[in-house]
Coordinates of C-alpha atoms in Angstrom, one line a residue:
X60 CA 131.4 69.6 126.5
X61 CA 135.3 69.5 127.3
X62 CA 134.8 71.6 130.2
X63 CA 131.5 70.1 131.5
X64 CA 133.2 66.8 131.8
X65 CA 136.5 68.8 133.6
X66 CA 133.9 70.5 136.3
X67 CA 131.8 67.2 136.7
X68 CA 135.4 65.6 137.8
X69 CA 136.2 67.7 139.7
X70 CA 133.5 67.9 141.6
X71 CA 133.1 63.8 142.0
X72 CA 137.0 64.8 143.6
X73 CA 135.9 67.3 145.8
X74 CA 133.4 65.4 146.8
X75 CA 135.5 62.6 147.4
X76 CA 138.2 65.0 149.7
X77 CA 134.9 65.7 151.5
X78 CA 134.2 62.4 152.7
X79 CA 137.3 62.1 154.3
X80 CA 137.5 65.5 155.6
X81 CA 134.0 67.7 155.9
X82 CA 135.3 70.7 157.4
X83 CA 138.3 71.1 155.0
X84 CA 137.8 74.9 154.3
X85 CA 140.2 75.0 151.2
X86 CA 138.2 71.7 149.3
X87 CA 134.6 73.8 150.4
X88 CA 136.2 76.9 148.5
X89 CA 137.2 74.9 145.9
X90 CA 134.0 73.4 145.4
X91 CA 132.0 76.8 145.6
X92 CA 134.1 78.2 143.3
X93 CA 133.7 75.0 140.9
X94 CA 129.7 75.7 141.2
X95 CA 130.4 79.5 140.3
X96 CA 132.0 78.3 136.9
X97 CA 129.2 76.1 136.1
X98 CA 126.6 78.9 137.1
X99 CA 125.2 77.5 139.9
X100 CA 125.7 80.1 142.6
X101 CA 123.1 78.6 145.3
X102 CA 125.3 75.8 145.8
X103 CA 128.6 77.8 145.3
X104 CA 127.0 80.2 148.3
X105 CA 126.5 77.0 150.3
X106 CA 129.9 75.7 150.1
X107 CA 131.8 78.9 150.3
X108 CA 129.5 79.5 153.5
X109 CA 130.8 76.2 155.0
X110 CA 134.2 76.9 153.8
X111 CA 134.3 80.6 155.9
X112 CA 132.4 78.5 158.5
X113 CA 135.9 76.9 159.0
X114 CA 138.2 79.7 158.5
X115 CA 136.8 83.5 157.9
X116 CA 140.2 85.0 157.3
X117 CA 140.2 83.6 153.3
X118 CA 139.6 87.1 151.5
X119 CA 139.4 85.0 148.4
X120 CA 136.6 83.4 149.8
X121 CA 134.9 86.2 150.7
X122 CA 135.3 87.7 146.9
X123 CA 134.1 84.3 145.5
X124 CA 131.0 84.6 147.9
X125 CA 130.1 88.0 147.2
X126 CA 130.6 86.4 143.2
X127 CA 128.1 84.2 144.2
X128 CA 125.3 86.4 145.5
X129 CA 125.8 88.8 143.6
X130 CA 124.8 86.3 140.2
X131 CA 121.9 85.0 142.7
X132 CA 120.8 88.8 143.1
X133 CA 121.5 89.4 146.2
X134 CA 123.4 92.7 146.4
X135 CA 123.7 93.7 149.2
X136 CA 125.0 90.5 150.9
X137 CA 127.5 90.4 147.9
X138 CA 128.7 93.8 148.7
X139 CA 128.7 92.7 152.3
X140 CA 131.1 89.8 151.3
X141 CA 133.7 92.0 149.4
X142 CA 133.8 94.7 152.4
X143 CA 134.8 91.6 154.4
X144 CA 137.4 90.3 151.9
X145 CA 139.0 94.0 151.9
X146 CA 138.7 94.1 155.5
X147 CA 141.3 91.1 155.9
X148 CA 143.2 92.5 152.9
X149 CA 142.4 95.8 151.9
X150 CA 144.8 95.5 148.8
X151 CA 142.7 92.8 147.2
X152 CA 142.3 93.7 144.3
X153 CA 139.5 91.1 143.0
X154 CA 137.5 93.0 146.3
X155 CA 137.7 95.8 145.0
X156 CA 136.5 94.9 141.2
X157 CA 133.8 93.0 141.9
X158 CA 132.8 95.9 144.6
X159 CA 133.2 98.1 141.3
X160 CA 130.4 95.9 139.4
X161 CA 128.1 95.9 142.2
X162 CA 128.1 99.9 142.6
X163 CA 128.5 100.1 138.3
X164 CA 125.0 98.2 137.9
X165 CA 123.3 100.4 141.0
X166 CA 124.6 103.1 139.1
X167 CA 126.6 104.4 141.3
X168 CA 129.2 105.7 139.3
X169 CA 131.4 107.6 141.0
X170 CA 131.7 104.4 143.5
X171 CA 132.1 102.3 140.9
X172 CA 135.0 104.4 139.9
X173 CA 136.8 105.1 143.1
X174 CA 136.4 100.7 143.6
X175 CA 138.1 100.4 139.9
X176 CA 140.6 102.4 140.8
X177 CA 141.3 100.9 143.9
X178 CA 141.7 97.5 141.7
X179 CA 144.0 98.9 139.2
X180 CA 146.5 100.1 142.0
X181 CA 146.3 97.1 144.1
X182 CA 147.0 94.5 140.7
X183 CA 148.0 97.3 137.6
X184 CA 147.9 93.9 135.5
X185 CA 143.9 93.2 136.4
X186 CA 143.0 93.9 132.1
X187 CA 139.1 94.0 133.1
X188 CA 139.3 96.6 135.8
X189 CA 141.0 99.0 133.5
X190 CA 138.7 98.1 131.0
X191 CA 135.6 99.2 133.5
X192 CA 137.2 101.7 134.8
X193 CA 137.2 103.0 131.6
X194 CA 133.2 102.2 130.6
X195 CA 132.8 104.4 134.1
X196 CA 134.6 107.4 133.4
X197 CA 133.0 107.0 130.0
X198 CA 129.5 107.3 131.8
X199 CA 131.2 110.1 134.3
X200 CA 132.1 112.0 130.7
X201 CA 135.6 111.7 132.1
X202 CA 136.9 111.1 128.2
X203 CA 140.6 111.9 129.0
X204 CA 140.9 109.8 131.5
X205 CA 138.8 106.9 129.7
X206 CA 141.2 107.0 126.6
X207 CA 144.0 105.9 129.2
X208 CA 142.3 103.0 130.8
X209 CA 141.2 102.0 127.3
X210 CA 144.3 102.1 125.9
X211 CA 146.1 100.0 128.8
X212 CA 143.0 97.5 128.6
X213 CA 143.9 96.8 125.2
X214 CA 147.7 96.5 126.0
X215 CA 146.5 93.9 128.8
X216 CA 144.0 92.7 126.9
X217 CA 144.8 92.7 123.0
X218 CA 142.1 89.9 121.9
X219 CA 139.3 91.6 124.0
X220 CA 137.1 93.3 121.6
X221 CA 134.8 95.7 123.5
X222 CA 138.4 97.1 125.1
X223 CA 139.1 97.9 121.1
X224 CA 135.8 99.2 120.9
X225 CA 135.6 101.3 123.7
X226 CA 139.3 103.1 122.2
X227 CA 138.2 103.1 119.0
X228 CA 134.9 105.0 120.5
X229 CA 137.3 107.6 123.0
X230 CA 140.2 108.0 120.4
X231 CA 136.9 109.7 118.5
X232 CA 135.2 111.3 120.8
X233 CA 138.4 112.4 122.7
X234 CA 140.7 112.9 120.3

C-alpha cells in the first residue's frame, strides 16, 4: 500500500510539473516510467512517446519505451525501441538486456545470448543479465559457460533465489 501511495504522489507531482511545463521531456519520462512501475504500460507508452517527441536522443527513454511495449505485447516495436536506444548509445547496457528478453521469449537463443553478453560487458555489475545469460546458455547446453554467469549472478545477487537455483542446478549437471 506504501508504494501505491509513493507512485499516486508522484504522479499528482508530475502532473503538477506538467501544467506548468507540457513539453518538459525529462517530467514525460518520468511519468512513463512511473506508469511502468505501477503496470500500466499504455499510458507509460504515451508519455514516454511525448517525452521522445521533445527530445529523441534519451537512450533511457528509448529502453523504458521498448519496457513498455514490450509488457503491452508489442514486440516488435519494443525491439524497435531498444535498437534506437543502442543506436544513440551502443554501450547501454539496459538496451541490450531487455533486447536479450525480447529474443529469449521468441526463442531465439543464440540472440538472446549474444544481447546478454553485450549487457554484461557494457555494465559487468548488471546481476540479472548474468543471471539470463546464464538460463540461455543453459537452454544453448553451454553448461561451462552457464556455471560462470551463475556463479557471478549469485556474487551480484546473493538474496536472489532462482540465481542459487540455477548454480545449484549447473554445479550438478556441470560439475
Amino acid at each position: 500500500a506504501r508504494a501505491d501511495g509513493e507512485l499516486s504522489e508522484a504522479g499528482t507531482a508530475y502532473r503538477k510539473a506538467l501544467e506548468l511545463a507540457p513539453d518538459d521531456a525529462d517530467v514525460l519520462h518520468a511519468l512513463g516510467r512511473m506508469h511502468n512501475t505501477a503496470g500500466e504500460h499504455e499510458l507509460a507508452a504515451d508519455a514516454i512517446r511525448r517525452s521522445l517527441a521533445v527530445d529523441a536522443a534519451q537512450p533511457l527513454a528509448w529502453v523504458n519505451l521498448g519496457i513498455a511495449l514490450a509488457e503491452s505485447g508489442d514486440v516488435a516495436g519494443a525491439r524497435a525501441a531498444y535498437q534506437e536506444a543502442l543506436a544513440l548509445n551502443p554501450h547501454e547496457a539496459l538496451a541490450h538486456f531487455n533486447l536479450g528478453n525480447v529474443h529469449q521469449r521468441a526463442e531465439r537463443y543464440e540472440d538472446a545470448a549474444r544481447a546478454y553478453e553485450r549487457a554484461v560487458l557494457a555494465d559487468p555489475g548488471l546481476g540479472r543479465a548474468h543471471f539470463e545469460l546464464g538460463r540461455t546458455y543453459y537452454r544453448l547446453e553451454r553448461f561451462q559457460d552457464a556455471l560462470v554467469q551463475a556463479r557471478r549472478a549469485v556474487e551480484l545477487m546473493p538474496e536472489h533465489v532462482p540465481s542459487r537455483q540455477m548454480l545449484t542446478e549447473l554445479e550438478r549437471v556441470a560439475g
